[in-house]
PDB file of C-alpha atoms in Angstrom:
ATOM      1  CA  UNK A   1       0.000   0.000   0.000  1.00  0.00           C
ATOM      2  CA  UNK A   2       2.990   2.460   0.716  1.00  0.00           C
ATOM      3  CA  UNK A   3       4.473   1.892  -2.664  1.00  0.00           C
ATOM      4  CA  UNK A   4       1.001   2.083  -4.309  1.00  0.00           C
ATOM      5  CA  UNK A   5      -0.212   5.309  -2.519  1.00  0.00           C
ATOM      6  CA  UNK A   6       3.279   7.197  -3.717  1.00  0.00           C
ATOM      7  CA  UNK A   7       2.137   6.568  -7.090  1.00  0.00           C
ATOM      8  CA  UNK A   8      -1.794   6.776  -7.137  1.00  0.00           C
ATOM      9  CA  UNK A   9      -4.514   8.173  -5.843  1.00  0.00           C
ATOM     10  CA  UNK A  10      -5.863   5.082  -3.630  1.00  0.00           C
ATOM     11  CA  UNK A  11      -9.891   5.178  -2.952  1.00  0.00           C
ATOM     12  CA  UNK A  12     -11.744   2.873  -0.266  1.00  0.00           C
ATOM     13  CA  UNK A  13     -14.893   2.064  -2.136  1.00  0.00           C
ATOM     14  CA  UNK A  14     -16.610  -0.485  -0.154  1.00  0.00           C
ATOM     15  CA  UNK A  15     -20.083  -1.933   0.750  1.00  0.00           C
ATOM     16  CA  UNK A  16     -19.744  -1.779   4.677  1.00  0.00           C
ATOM     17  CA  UNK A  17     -20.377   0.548   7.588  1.00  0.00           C
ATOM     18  CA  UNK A  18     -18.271   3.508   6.945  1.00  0.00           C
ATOM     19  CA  UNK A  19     -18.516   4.321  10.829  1.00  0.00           C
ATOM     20  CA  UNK A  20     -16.707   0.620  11.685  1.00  0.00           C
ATOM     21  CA  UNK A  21     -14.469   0.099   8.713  1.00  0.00           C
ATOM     22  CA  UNK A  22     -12.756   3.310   8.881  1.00  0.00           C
ATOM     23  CA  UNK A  23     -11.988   2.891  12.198  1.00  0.00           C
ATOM     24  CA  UNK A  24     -10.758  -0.313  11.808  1.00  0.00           C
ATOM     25  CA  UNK A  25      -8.432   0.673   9.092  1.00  0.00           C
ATOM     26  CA  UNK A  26      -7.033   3.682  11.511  1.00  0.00           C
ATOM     27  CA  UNK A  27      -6.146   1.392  14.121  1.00  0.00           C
ATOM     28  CA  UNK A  28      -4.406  -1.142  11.851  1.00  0.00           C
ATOM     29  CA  UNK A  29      -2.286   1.716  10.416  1.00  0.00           C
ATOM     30  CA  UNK A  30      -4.642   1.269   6.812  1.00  0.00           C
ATOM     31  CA  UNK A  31      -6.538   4.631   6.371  1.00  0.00           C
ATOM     32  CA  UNK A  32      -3.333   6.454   6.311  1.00  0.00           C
ATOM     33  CA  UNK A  33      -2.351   4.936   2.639  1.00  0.00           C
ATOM     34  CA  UNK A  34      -6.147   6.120   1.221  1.00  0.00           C
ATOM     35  CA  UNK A  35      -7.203   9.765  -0.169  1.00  0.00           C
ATOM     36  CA  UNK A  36     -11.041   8.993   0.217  1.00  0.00           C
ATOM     37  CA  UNK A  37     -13.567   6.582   1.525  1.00  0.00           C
ATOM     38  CA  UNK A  38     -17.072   5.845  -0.082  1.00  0.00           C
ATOM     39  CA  UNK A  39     -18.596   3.616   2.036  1.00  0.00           C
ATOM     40  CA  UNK A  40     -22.480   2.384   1.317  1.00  0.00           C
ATOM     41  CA  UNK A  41     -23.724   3.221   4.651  1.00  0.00           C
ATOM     42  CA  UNK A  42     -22.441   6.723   4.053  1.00  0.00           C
ATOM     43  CA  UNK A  43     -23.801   7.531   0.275  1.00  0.00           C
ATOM     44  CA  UNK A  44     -26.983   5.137   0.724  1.00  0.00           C
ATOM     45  CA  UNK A  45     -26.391   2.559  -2.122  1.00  0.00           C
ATOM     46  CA  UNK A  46     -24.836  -0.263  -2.871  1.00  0.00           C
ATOM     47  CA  UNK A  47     -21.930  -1.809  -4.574  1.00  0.00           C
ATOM     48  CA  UNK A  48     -24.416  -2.925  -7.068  1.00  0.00           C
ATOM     49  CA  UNK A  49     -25.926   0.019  -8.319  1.00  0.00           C
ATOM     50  CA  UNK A  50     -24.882   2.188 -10.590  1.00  0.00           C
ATOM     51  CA  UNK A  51     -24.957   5.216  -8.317  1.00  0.00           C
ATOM     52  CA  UNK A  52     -22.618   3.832  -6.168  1.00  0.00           C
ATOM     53  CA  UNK A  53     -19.579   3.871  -8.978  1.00  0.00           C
ATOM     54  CA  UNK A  54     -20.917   7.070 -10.082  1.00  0.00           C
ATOM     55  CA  UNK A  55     -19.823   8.485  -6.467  1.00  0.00           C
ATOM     56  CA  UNK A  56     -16.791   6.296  -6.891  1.00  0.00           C
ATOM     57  CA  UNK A  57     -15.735   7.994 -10.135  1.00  0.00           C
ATOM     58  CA  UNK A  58     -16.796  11.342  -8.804  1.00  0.00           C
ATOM     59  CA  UNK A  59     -15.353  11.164  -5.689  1.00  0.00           C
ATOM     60  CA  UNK A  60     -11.550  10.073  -7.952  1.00  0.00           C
ATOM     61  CA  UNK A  61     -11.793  13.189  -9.327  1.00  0.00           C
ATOM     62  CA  UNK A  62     -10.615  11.925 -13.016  1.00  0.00           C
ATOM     63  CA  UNK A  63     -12.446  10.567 -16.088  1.00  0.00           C
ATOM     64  CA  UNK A  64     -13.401   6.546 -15.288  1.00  0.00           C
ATOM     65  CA  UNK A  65     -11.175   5.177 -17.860  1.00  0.00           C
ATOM     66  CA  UNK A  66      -7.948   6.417 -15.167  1.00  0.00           C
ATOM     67  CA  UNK A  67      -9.229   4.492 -12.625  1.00  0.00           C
ATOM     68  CA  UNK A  68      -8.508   1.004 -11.223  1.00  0.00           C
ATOM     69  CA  UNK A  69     -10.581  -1.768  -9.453  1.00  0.00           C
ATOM     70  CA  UNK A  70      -9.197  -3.560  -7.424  1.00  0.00           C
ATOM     71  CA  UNK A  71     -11.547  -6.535  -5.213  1.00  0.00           C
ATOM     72  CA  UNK A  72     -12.135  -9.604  -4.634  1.00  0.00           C
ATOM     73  CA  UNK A  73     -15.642  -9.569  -5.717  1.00  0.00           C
ATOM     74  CA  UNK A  74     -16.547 -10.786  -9.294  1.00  0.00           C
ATOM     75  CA  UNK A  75     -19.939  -9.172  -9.588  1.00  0.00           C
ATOM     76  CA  UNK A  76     -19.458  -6.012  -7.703  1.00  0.00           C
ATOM     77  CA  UNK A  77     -15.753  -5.246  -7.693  1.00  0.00           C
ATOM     78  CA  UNK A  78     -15.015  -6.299 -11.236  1.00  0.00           C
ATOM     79  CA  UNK A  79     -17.653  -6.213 -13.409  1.00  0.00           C
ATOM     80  CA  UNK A  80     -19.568  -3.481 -12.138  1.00  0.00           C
ATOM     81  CA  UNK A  81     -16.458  -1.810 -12.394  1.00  0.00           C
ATOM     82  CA  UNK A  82     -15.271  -2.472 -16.055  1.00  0.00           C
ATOM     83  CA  UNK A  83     -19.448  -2.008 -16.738  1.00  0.00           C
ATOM     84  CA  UNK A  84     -18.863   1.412 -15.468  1.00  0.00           C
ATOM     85  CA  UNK A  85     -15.305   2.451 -17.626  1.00  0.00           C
ATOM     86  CA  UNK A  86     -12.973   1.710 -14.890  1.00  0.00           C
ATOM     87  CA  UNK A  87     -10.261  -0.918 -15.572  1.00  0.00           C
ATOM     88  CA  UNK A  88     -10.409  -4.324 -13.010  1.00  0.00           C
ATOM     89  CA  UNK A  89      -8.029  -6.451 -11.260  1.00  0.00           C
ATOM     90  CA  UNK A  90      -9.811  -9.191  -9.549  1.00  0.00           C
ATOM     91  CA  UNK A  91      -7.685 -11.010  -6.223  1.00  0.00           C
ATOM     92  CA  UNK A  92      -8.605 -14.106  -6.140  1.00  0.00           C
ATOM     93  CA  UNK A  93      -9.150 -15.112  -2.320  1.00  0.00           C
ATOM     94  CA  UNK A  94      -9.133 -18.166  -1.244  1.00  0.00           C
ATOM     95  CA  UNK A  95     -12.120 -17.979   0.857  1.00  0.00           C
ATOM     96  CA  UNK A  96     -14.288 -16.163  -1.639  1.00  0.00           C
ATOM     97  CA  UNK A  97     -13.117 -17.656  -4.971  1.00  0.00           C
ATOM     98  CA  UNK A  98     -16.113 -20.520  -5.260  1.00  0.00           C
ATOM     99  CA  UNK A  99     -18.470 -17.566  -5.455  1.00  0.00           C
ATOM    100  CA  UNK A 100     -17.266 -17.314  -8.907  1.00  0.00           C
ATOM    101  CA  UNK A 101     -20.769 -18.805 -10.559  1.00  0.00           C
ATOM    102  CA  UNK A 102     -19.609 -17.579 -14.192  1.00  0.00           C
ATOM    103  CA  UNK A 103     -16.165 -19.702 -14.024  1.00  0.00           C
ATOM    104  CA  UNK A 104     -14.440 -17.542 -16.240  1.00  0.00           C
ATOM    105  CA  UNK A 105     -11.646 -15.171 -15.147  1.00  0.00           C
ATOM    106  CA  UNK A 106     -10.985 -12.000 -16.107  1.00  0.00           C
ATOM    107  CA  UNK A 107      -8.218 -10.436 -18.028  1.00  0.00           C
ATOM    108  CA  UNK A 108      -6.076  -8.822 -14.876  1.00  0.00           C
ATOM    109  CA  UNK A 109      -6.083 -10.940 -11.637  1.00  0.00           C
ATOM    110  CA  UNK A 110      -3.682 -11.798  -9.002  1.00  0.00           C
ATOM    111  CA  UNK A 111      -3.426 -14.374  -6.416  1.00  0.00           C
ATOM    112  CA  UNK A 112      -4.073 -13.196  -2.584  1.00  0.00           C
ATOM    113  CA  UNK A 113      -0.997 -14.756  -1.435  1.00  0.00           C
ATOM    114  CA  UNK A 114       1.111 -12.587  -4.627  1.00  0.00           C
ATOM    115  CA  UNK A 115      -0.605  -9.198  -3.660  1.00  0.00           C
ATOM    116  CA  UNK A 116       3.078  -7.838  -3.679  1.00  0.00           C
ATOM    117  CA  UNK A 117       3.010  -7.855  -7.149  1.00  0.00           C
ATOM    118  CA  UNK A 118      -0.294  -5.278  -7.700  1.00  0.00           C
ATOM    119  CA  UNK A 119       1.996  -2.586  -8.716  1.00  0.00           C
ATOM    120  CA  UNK A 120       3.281  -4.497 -11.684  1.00  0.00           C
ATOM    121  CA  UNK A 121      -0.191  -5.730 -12.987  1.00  0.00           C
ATOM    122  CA  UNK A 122      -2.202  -1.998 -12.356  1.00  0.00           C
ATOM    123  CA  UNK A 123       0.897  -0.413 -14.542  1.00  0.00           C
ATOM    124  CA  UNK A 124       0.113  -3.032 -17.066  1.00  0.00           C
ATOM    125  CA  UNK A 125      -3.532  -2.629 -17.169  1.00  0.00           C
ATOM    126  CA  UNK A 126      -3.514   1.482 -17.523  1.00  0.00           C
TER     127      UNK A 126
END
């Protein structure tokens, strides 16, 4: 995260309660590497609606096309992400990988246990 936050602008954008998961990232020494949170509980809509990555995109500042997903969600990290302009890098998680009911991967992923290697992959999908 320190390497990545030196050279972008790193966004929470996550479907939890702002009030708990911001906190939580303070105390773990997390919030420090992010610009700006957009929790659900704070903006009122989920990670599956299109309002939601409209705030995202908004709240970047830059056109959608200069941004970067990255999650561990198929549905709402990556493709409501590359349905809304944004490019995608799905981390595949060992614990929420099954969810995958298409069985199909997309074009930028990385392994959970090879996280180290996000700056690489983000500077090859931009």
């Amino acid at each position: 995260l320190e390497t990545l936050s030196k050279n972008y602008n790193l966004i929470i954008a996550s479907y939890t309660q702002g009030l708990y998961s911001k906190k939580e990232l303070e105390e773990f020494g997390i919030a420090q590497y992010f610009s700006n949170f957009v929790f659900s509980s704070e903006i009122g809509y989920k990670k599956s609606s299109d309002e939601f990555w409209e705030k995202c995109i908004s709240t970047a500042g830059v056109e959608a096309s200069e941004c970067c997903m990255v999650g561990d969600n198929l549905d709402e990290d990556v493709f409501m992400a590359l349905k809304h302009g944004l490019a995608a890098v799905w981390v595949v998680n060992p614990i929420t990988k099954d969810k995958n009911s298409y069985n199909i991967v997309p074009k930028y992923s990385v392994a959970l246990e090879n996280v180290a290697n996000l700056q690489q992959i983000i500077g090859g999908v931009s």
